[in-house]
Structures are given as C-alpha cells and as structure tokens.
Amino acid sequence: MPRRGVRAACAMHHGCMLLSRLAQVSQEVAATSARSRKIGLLAELFRDADADDVPIVIPYLAGRLPQGRLGVGWKVLSRPVAPAAEPALTVREVHALLTELGEVSGTGAQERRARLVGELMAAATAEEQRFLLGLITGEVRQGALDAVAVEGLARATGAPAADVRRAVMLAGSLQTVAQALLARGPEALEGFRLTVGRPVLPMLAHTAASVSEAVDKLGVCAVEEKLDGIRVQLHRDGDDVRVYTRTLDDITDRLPELTGAALDLKGERFILDGEVIALDGAGRPRSFQETAGRVGSRVDVVTAARTVPVSPVFFDALSVDGQDLLDLPFAERHAELARLVPEPMRVRRTLVDGPADLSAAERFLADTLERGHEGVVIKALDAPYSAGRRGASWLKVKPVHTLDLVVLAAEWGHGRRTGKLSNLHLGARDADGSFAMLGKTFKGMTDAMLAWQTERLRELAVEDDGHVVTVRPELVVEIAYDGLQRSTRYPAGVTLRFARVVRYREDKAAAEADTVATLLAAHREVTR
Ligand SMILES: Nc1ncnc2c1ncn2[C@@H]1O[C@H](COP(=O)(O)OP(=O)(O)OP(=O)(O)O)[C@@H](O)[C@H]1O
C-alpha cells in the first residue's frame, strides 16, 4: 500500500468509500436488533456511496467474500501487525488486494500471501483490522442482510421497495440492481424485465409437518409429486435453448436431452420451471447421486447421456409466447404449462378441494412415496410466482426429515482414513448470523466423498492444529439423524443423535442452511 493503480482509479471518483466507514456501519448494524434502524443505517451508507462501490459494499457487509477462497490461514491472519493511526484504506483498494490474494498460486504462494496480508493489515486501523479478520475468516455474517439492503436502497433512492425486490429477483443479483439504482435512480428498475434467455431465481418452498397442516393452510390447492432431482429452468427462444440450475449456472451443454425436449415442444418462446431426474426403465427414480453426476460433470456428455439418461419434468411456466406470467395465479400459469407441455413431461398432481378433501391429498402422497419419490409439494392455486423467495404458498411434505448444516471444522482421520478429513463438525445458523455447533459425524461418507471433502475443506481452512482443521463456514451438507438429545457440551443445549451425511448441497449457500430456531421448534418435546 498504497497500490498505485487502485489509488489512481479511486481519485477520479470523489465518493470512493473508506473501509473505516464500512467497518463502522457493519458494527452498528450488528449491534442493533431494530430492523428499521438497520434500514436507516444502510440507507445513509448507500446515499453516500459511489454506485461502483456498492457491489463490493453489500457482500462485505453481509460477510460474504465475492472472491470465494483466499487461501489464507489463521496463522497468517493472527500475526500481530501494528495498526495504522488514521483510516486511509478505501473499500476498492481492499477489494483489489483481496482479489489479488485470491489469485496467488504456485511456488512461494504462502510467503506472497503472508506479505499481502501484512501490507493490508499494516494499512488498516485497529477497528478495520478487526473487521477484515471477521470478513476473511467468515466469522462475521449478517443474516438477512440482503433483505434489509433492499429496503435501505429503496429509502436511499425513493424507489418503492416492492419494485426493488422484483428487480432483484429478475436480475438474480442484488448487487447489479443496487449499482444501477444508485447510478441512474428509480428509472433504472425498468431495465429489469423477465427476458427469455436471462435466468431468474426460482421460487422455493416452506416445510409443512403434514399434508393436513398444508391443506389447512392453503385451502383449495394442487398436490404435486416432489421429485428428488435437480431444479432446472428451461429457456427457449426460437432455436436457442438454455438450461439453468437453481444457482443460475448454465448447464445447457451437459444435458442435451433438455435441448431436444425443448425443441420438440410446440411453442417458440418460453421459460419453464421443473426438475430433471434419472428414471429407470420402470419409471422409478434412480439414486440422486446418478442424477447429480449428470449435472455435475462435463466429461464425455454423450456416453453419460447414454448410461444415465435424464428426463425433464415441468411444474410451472414463467413466460409463454413473450407473455410474462409471473404475476398470474398458479392456476392460470399451470393452464399455460398444460397447453404447451404434454402429460409425461409434467409432474403428476391432483387438485384438492380444501380440508374436506384431505383424504385425496393423503392418498396422493402415499401413492407418490410408493412410486419411489420423496414427498409432495402442496401449492396454492391463486398465488403468483415469487421468484427467489421461499413463498408461503408452496409447502413441501416429506416423511424423512434431513437438515442442511454447515461444516465448521473437520478432524484428520485415523487408520484407513489417515490423511483424509473425516469427522465433520456441524453447525446450524443462529439468530445473530453465527453458527452454533450441533454435533459431529464421520458416518455416511463414501470414499469419493471423503476425497472430495478433504480437498474442498483444505481450500477453506483457516486453522490446522494437527488434529482439527477449522474452515470458513461455507460448505452445506445434508444430514440425516434420529432425533435430538440434550447436551450441555453444545451451545444450543442439544446435539443430534446418529447424525450421518446424506450428500453435499453445493447448490446451497451457508446463509440458506437450517437454523437452530427451526430445529428446536421441530423438536419441542426434547427442549421442553
Ligand atoms: N413439484 C415440485 N414443485 C416444486 N419443487 C419441486 C417439485 N418437485 C421437486 N421439487 C424440488 O424441491 C425443491 C423445493 O424444496 P426447497 O425449496 O425447500 O429446496 P430444498 O431445500 O432444496 O429442498 P429439499 O432439501 O427438501 O430438497 C425445489 O427447489 C425443486 O428442486
């Protein structure tokens, strides 16, 4: 520091934000539990911010690193460095340096990383050092920051919050919308329209404990089979077909079957929402790993498609013939879907006439489980498509409960597992954005999973004491368990019984993991 290139770029923008401001606001937002105060703090920050700083400011406030992994360990980070007396670092300088840090590789990488961290810390004040440490180790997480930021942006720019939310869902990125809003004002929101070829975040479901609970809540509803495959969004514009995952990755090339299916449909322009799944000759689902393998690997697509062919099964239509259907009630969207997509390519469903018709819904669930699927999704017929949100109008019911937890640390294995990171420390999200450890498991992992997790966890490591490797809390893993038991050794006062790994959920971010509160609510009998 100072890094000349970055400084020069910054000097041209008078509004270049100082890191000290960001650190200060971050602390204030964390310290208050009042949502309106958080919104006010963020609105004030956004008003002062340069539009180009905002795509950095938002993830840093939320505790996310846009660079992904930095490869810097605790040993390097915790080395004491005399702090700067005066704040001078800009947010953009820090971002450039962390980006450079993330790109360091090859021989001498460790020394080079240590030197960069030293430079960064020496340029930071004591308060900024604390902020950076929290950011890099992933300890600082502001849960739900994005929702508060949407409101803050609305207040700072005078745009209606609902319009900002809709733009974010259509853009699939809060940062993009924030930048456009601050650069051009509320009119910029008109640029974010549903467009064939541009993916939007999918609508998600809440959990219901039983079919009757769901039908009670929703009244007249559709009960649909819940297929345990991979969520896909299919876009067709003439001959151009694109397939996106739930995290908006383009996987068109990996699933040639979907391009074929899209081109066979009668419509020329549409966006469909559904699941892709590998079925056996009898139409029963093959293992989830087989479906996931098709989506996860790019190697020899032709052979893969021959050995494990997958089928698309659609359940919603977002756009047909250039008409945006998002705000239409589900019943009307489904009518469009049925017009376009023939029966075998749509999920099975039954319509239920409210609680009086409960037995029909229960029979449908039993039949769906019988056919090897994991449960049902029960949907209100009058609800719009709330992209990117866990709408209250989709409720999933599954007999087997699993948890999506975050790996906090892992222990080096023994015997057959020497050299592998084996025993996982599992955490659930807590109200303050941190993670509470719920227990450990080394069960349920295949050899391939062990090898994979060892490699991934080493990349995320922040500390290794030779026994336990502490990692940035980023990997989400799906855990099956037999219940909870009280334990004073864990912060939530409970631990999982017979926890075992089902699969890694790379499609989920740590912020989407299950919370301590929902876990305790689901096991009230243990905690009472
Ligand atoms: N008929 C259906 N309607 C909606 N989603 C379905 C349907 N069948 C299967 N799904 C899948 O179920 C998911 C909805 O569950 P949810 O939004 O809670 O995500 P999730 O946490 O990944 O769910 P889970 O962990 O239960 O698989 C969808 O993302 C989709 O992939």
mmCIF file of N, CA and C in Angstrom, residues 74 76-79 121 127-140 472:
data_model
loop_
_atom_site.group_PDB
_atom_site.id
_atom_site.type_symbol
_atom_site.label_atom_id
_atom_site.label_comp_id
_atom_site.label_asym_id
_atom_site.label_seq_id
_atom_site.Cartn_x
_atom_site.Cartn_y
_atom_site.Cartn_z
ATOM 1 N N TRP A 74 -5.308 -18.983 9.513
ATOM 2 C CA TRP A 74 -5.386 -18.237 10.761
ATOM 3 C C TRP A 74 -4.017 -17.782 11.228
ATOM 4 N N VAL A 76 -1.430 -16.872 9.605
ATOM 5 C CA VAL A 76 -1.002 -15.646 8.942
ATOM 6 C C VAL A 76 -1.853 -14.463 9.406
ATOM 7 N N LEU A 77 -3.158 -14.714 9.513
ATOM 8 C CA LEU A 77 -4.078 -13.621 9.851
ATOM 9 C C LEU A 77 -3.885 -13.100 11.260
ATOM 10 N N SER A 78 -3.538 -14.008 12.167
ATOM 11 C CA SER A 78 -3.492 -13.585 13.563
ATOM 12 C C SER A 78 -2.139 -13.007 13.957
ATOM 13 N N ARG A 79 -1.193 -12.983 12.988
ATOM 14 C CA ARG A 79 0.098 -12.355 13.291
ATOM 15 C C ARG A 79 -0.126 -10.883 13.626
ATOM 16 N N MET A 121 -2.981 -5.371 6.515
ATOM 17 C CA MET A 121 -3.219 -5.125 7.932
ATOM 18 C C MET A 121 -2.467 -3.883 8.411
ATOM 19 N N GLU A 127 -9.668 -0.950 14.339
ATOM 20 C CA GLU A 127 -11.058 -1.328 14.078
ATOM 21 C C GLU A 127 -11.198 -2.002 12.710
ATOM 22 N N GLU A 128 -10.474 -1.458 11.737
ATOM 23 C CA GLU A 128 -10.525 -2.053 10.395
ATOM 24 C C GLU A 128 -9.908 -3.446 10.387
ATOM 25 N N GLN A 129 -8.848 -3.611 11.171
ATOM 26 C CA GLN A 129 -8.216 -4.938 11.269
ATOM 27 C C GLN A 129 -9.220 -5.971 11.775
ATOM 28 N N ARG A 130 -9.977 -5.568 12.791
ATOM 29 C CA ARG A 130 -10.980 -6.500 13.342
ATOM 30 C C ARG A 130 -12.033 -6.852 12.294
ATOM 31 N N PHE A 131 -12.448 -5.849 11.541
ATOM 32 C CA PHE A 131 -13.453 -6.089 10.502
ATOM 33 C C PHE A 131 -12.900 -7.052 9.445
ATOM 34 N N LEU A 132 -11.665 -6.790 9.015
ATOM 35 C CA LEU A 132 -11.067 -7.628 7.964
ATOM 36 C C LEU A 132 -10.902 -9.072 8.425
ATOM 37 N N LEU A 133 -10.506 -9.215 9.670
ATOM 38 C CA LEU A 133 -10.322 -10.553 10.232
ATOM 39 C C LEU A 133 -11.642 -11.330 10.212
ATOM 40 N N GLY A 134 -12.697 -10.662 10.650
ATOM 41 C CA GLY A 134 -14.023 -11.284 10.654
ATOM 42 C C GLY A 134 -14.460 -11.648 9.245
ATOM 43 N N LEU A 135 -14.182 -10.754 8.309
ATOM 44 C CA LEU A 135 -14.585 -10.986 6.914
ATOM 45 C C LEU A 135 -13.831 -12.179 6.327
ATOM 46 N N ILE A 136 -12.521 -12.203 6.527
ATOM 47 C CA ILE A 136 -11.708 -13.238 5.888
ATOM 48 C C ILE A 136 -11.936 -14.611 6.511
ATOM 49 N N THR A 137 -12.142 -14.654 7.818
ATOM 50 C CA THR A 137 -12.375 -15.967 8.436
ATOM 51 C C THR A 137 -13.834 -16.398 8.299
ATOM 52 N N GLY A 138 -14.693 -15.489 7.884
ATOM 53 C CA GLY A 138 -16.101 -15.838 7.715
ATOM 54 C C GLY A 138 -16.864 -15.835 9.028
ATOM 55 N N GLU A 139 -16.281 -15.237 10.061
ATOM 56 C CA GLU A 139 -16.957 -15.246 11.350
ATOM 57 C C GLU A 139 -18.088 -14.233 11.426
ATOM 58 N N VAL A 140 -17.934 -13.169 10.639
ATOM 59 C CA VAL A 140 -18.977 -12.144 10.666
ATOM 60 C C VAL A 140 -19.985 -12.436 9.572
ATOM 61 N N ARG A 472 -13.606 -21.909 6.833
ATOM 62 C CA ARG A 472 -14.642 -20.887 6.613
ATOM 63 C C ARG A 472 -15.972 -21.616 6.530
#
